[in-house]
């Protein structure tokens, strides 16, 4: 993905946004991000999810609906707090950036 280094922050915020609303899983998140123009492979998304979990922004649980397990992710209180802060910073930035 072109400009990956600039856009990964938006991807993380997008993940937190949805994980604060409801449980998410990797394939659903890949499809959701694709709807917004982000093309991520599982090899890119899953390390992001695991890193966000290690940092305390997400928690996960395993679900076994059939033969395969699915890992579901949800935002933690720390993740929700970080999302709220990021939203205020994004509003501040877009207000400034869109003046031109």
PDB file of C-alpha atoms in Angstrom:
ATOM      1  CA  UNK A   1       0.000   0.000   0.000  1.00  0.00           C
ATOM      2  CA  UNK A   2       1.361   3.378  -0.987  1.00  0.00           C
ATOM      3  CA  UNK A   3       1.933   5.781   1.947  1.00  0.00           C
ATOM      4  CA  UNK A   4       1.512   2.885   4.402  1.00  0.00           C
ATOM      5  CA  UNK A   5       3.618   4.653   7.010  1.00  0.00           C
ATOM      6  CA  UNK A   6       1.228   7.628   6.972  1.00  0.00           C
ATOM      7  CA  UNK A   7      -1.995   5.639   6.916  1.00  0.00           C
ATOM      8  CA  UNK A   8      -1.392   2.971   9.568  1.00  0.00           C
ATOM      9  CA  UNK A   9      -2.545   5.366  12.277  1.00  0.00           C
ATOM     10  CA  UNK A  10      -5.884   5.779  10.510  1.00  0.00           C
ATOM     11  CA  UNK A  11      -6.178   2.018  10.161  1.00  0.00           C
ATOM     12  CA  UNK A  12      -5.603   1.559  13.894  1.00  0.00           C
ATOM     13  CA  UNK A  13      -8.218   4.217  14.673  1.00  0.00           C
ATOM     14  CA  UNK A  14     -10.666   2.554  12.317  1.00  0.00           C
ATOM     15  CA  UNK A  15     -10.083  -0.771  14.100  1.00  0.00           C
ATOM     16  CA  UNK A  16     -10.611   0.862  17.510  1.00  0.00           C
ATOM     17  CA  UNK A  17     -13.756   2.612  16.302  1.00  0.00           C
ATOM     18  CA  UNK A  18     -15.404  -0.640  15.269  1.00  0.00           C
ATOM     19  CA  UNK A  19     -14.052  -2.613  18.235  1.00  0.00           C
ATOM     20  CA  UNK A  20     -15.617  -0.003  20.536  1.00  0.00           C
ATOM     21  CA  UNK A  21     -18.991  -0.512  18.825  1.00  0.00           C
ATOM     22  CA  UNK A  22     -19.001  -4.325  18.725  1.00  0.00           C
ATOM     23  CA  UNK A  23     -16.767  -7.365  18.606  1.00  0.00           C
ATOM     24  CA  UNK A  24     -14.765  -7.634  15.407  1.00  0.00           C
ATOM     25  CA  UNK A  25     -12.740 -10.376  13.770  1.00  0.00           C
ATOM     26  CA  UNK A  26      -9.929 -10.229  11.279  1.00  0.00           C
ATOM     27  CA  UNK A  27     -11.664 -11.131   8.019  1.00  0.00           C
ATOM     28  CA  UNK A  28     -14.551  -8.780   8.742  1.00  0.00           C
ATOM     29  CA  UNK A  29     -12.082  -5.987   9.480  1.00  0.00           C
ATOM     30  CA  UNK A  30     -10.153  -6.673   6.247  1.00  0.00           C
ATOM     31  CA  UNK A  31     -13.415  -6.354   4.291  1.00  0.00           C
ATOM     32  CA  UNK A  32     -14.493  -3.230   6.190  1.00  0.00           C
ATOM     33  CA  UNK A  33     -11.151  -1.526   5.615  1.00  0.00           C
ATOM     34  CA  UNK A  34     -11.297  -2.480   1.917  1.00  0.00           C
ATOM     35  CA  UNK A  35     -14.618  -0.617   1.648  1.00  0.00           C
ATOM     36  CA  UNK A  36     -12.659   2.486   2.637  1.00  0.00           C
ATOM     37  CA  UNK A  37      -9.813   1.893   0.215  1.00  0.00           C
ATOM     38  CA  UNK A  38      -7.370   0.155   2.553  1.00  0.00           C
ATOM     39  CA  UNK A  39      -6.145  -3.133   1.072  1.00  0.00           C
ATOM     40  CA  UNK A  40      -4.659  -5.217   3.881  1.00  0.00           C
ATOM     41  CA  UNK A  41      -3.633  -8.835   3.850  1.00  0.00           C
ATOM     42  CA  UNK A  42      -4.051 -11.056   6.901  1.00  0.00           C
ATOM     43  CA  UNK A  43      -0.264 -10.883   7.232  1.00  0.00           C
ATOM     44  CA  UNK A  44      -0.569  -7.133   7.783  1.00  0.00           C
ATOM     45  CA  UNK A  45      -3.784  -6.953   9.800  1.00  0.00           C
ATOM     46  CA  UNK A  46      -3.169  -9.683  12.361  1.00  0.00           C
ATOM     47  CA  UNK A  47       0.150  -8.253  13.586  1.00  0.00           C
ATOM     48  CA  UNK A  48      -1.645  -4.891  13.995  1.00  0.00           C
ATOM     49  CA  UNK A  49      -4.413  -6.540  16.048  1.00  0.00           C
ATOM     50  CA  UNK A  50      -1.913  -8.476  18.168  1.00  0.00           C
ATOM     51  CA  UNK A  51       0.156  -5.341  18.768  1.00  0.00           C
ATOM     52  CA  UNK A  52      -2.920  -3.370  19.793  1.00  0.00           C
ATOM     53  CA  UNK A  53      -3.845  -6.158  22.183  1.00  0.00           C
ATOM     54  CA  UNK A  54      -0.323  -6.250  23.678  1.00  0.00           C
ATOM     55  CA  UNK A  55      -0.524  -2.490  24.260  1.00  0.00           C
ATOM     56  CA  UNK A  56      -3.862  -2.892  26.040  1.00  0.00           C
ATOM     57  CA  UNK A  57      -6.154  -1.247  23.448  1.00  0.00           C
ATOM     58  CA  UNK A  58      -7.957  -4.481  22.525  1.00  0.00           C
ATOM     59  CA  UNK A  59      -8.840  -7.713  24.282  1.00  0.00           C
ATOM     60  CA  UNK A  60      -9.655 -10.941  22.508  1.00  0.00           C
ATOM     61  CA  UNK A  61     -11.551 -14.116  23.060  1.00  0.00           C
ATOM     62  CA  UNK A  62     -11.763 -17.310  21.045  1.00  0.00           C
ATOM     63  CA  UNK A  63     -15.011 -18.531  19.577  1.00  0.00           C
ATOM     64  CA  UNK A  64     -15.449 -22.048  18.198  1.00  0.00           C
ATOM     65  CA  UNK A  65     -18.587 -21.936  16.028  1.00  0.00           C
ATOM     66  CA  UNK A  66     -17.538 -24.951  13.954  1.00  0.00           C
ATOM     67  CA  UNK A  67     -14.359 -26.714  12.983  1.00  0.00           C
ATOM     68  CA  UNK A  68     -12.260 -23.558  13.066  1.00  0.00           C
ATOM     69  CA  UNK A  69     -11.727 -21.066  15.861  1.00  0.00           C
ATOM     70  CA  UNK A  70     -12.354 -17.366  15.396  1.00  0.00           C
ATOM     71  CA  UNK A  71     -10.684 -14.678  17.495  1.00  0.00           C
ATOM     72  CA  UNK A  72     -12.994 -11.812  18.387  1.00  0.00           C
ATOM     73  CA  UNK A  73     -11.605  -8.446  19.457  1.00  0.00           C
ATOM     74  CA  UNK A  74     -13.193  -5.706  21.544  1.00  0.00           C
ATOM     75  CA  UNK A  75     -11.878  -2.315  22.653  1.00  0.00           C
ATOM     76  CA  UNK A  76     -10.735  -2.081  26.273  1.00  0.00           C
ATOM     77  CA  UNK A  77     -11.332   0.961  28.483  1.00  0.00           C
ATOM     78  CA  UNK A  78      -7.805   2.113  27.548  1.00  0.00           C
ATOM     79  CA  UNK A  79      -8.655   1.665  23.863  1.00  0.00           C
ATOM     80  CA  UNK A  80     -11.859   3.692  24.250  1.00  0.00           C
ATOM     81  CA  UNK A  81      -9.982   6.435  26.060  1.00  0.00           C
ATOM     82  CA  UNK A  82      -7.324   6.513  23.329  1.00  0.00           C
ATOM     83  CA  UNK A  83     -10.017   6.596  20.644  1.00  0.00           C
ATOM     84  CA  UNK A  84     -11.711   9.579  22.307  1.00  0.00           C
ATOM     85  CA  UNK A  85      -8.403  11.444  22.448  1.00  0.00           C
ATOM     86  CA  UNK A  86      -7.618  10.582  18.831  1.00  0.00           C
ATOM     87  CA  UNK A  87     -11.056  11.783  17.691  1.00  0.00           C
ATOM     88  CA  UNK A  88     -10.497  15.178  19.288  1.00  0.00           C
ATOM     89  CA  UNK A  89      -7.047  15.435  17.678  1.00  0.00           C
ATOM     90  CA  UNK A  90      -8.427  14.413  14.267  1.00  0.00           C
ATOM     91  CA  UNK A  91     -11.125  17.097  14.547  1.00  0.00           C
ATOM     92  CA  UNK A  92      -8.497  19.675  15.458  1.00  0.00           C
ATOM     93  CA  UNK A  93      -6.278  18.603  12.559  1.00  0.00           C
ATOM     94  CA  UNK A  94      -9.037  18.489   9.953  1.00  0.00           C
ATOM     95  CA  UNK A  95     -10.303  21.905  11.037  1.00  0.00           C
ATOM     96  CA  UNK A  96      -6.843  23.329  10.495  1.00  0.00           C
ATOM     97  CA  UNK A  97      -5.991  21.331   7.359  1.00  0.00           C
ATOM     98  CA  UNK A  98      -9.248  22.063   5.524  1.00  0.00           C
ATOM     99  CA  UNK A  99      -8.890  25.861   5.778  1.00  0.00           C
ATOM    100  CA  UNK A 100      -6.751  25.995   2.647  1.00  0.00           C
TER     101      UNK A 100
END
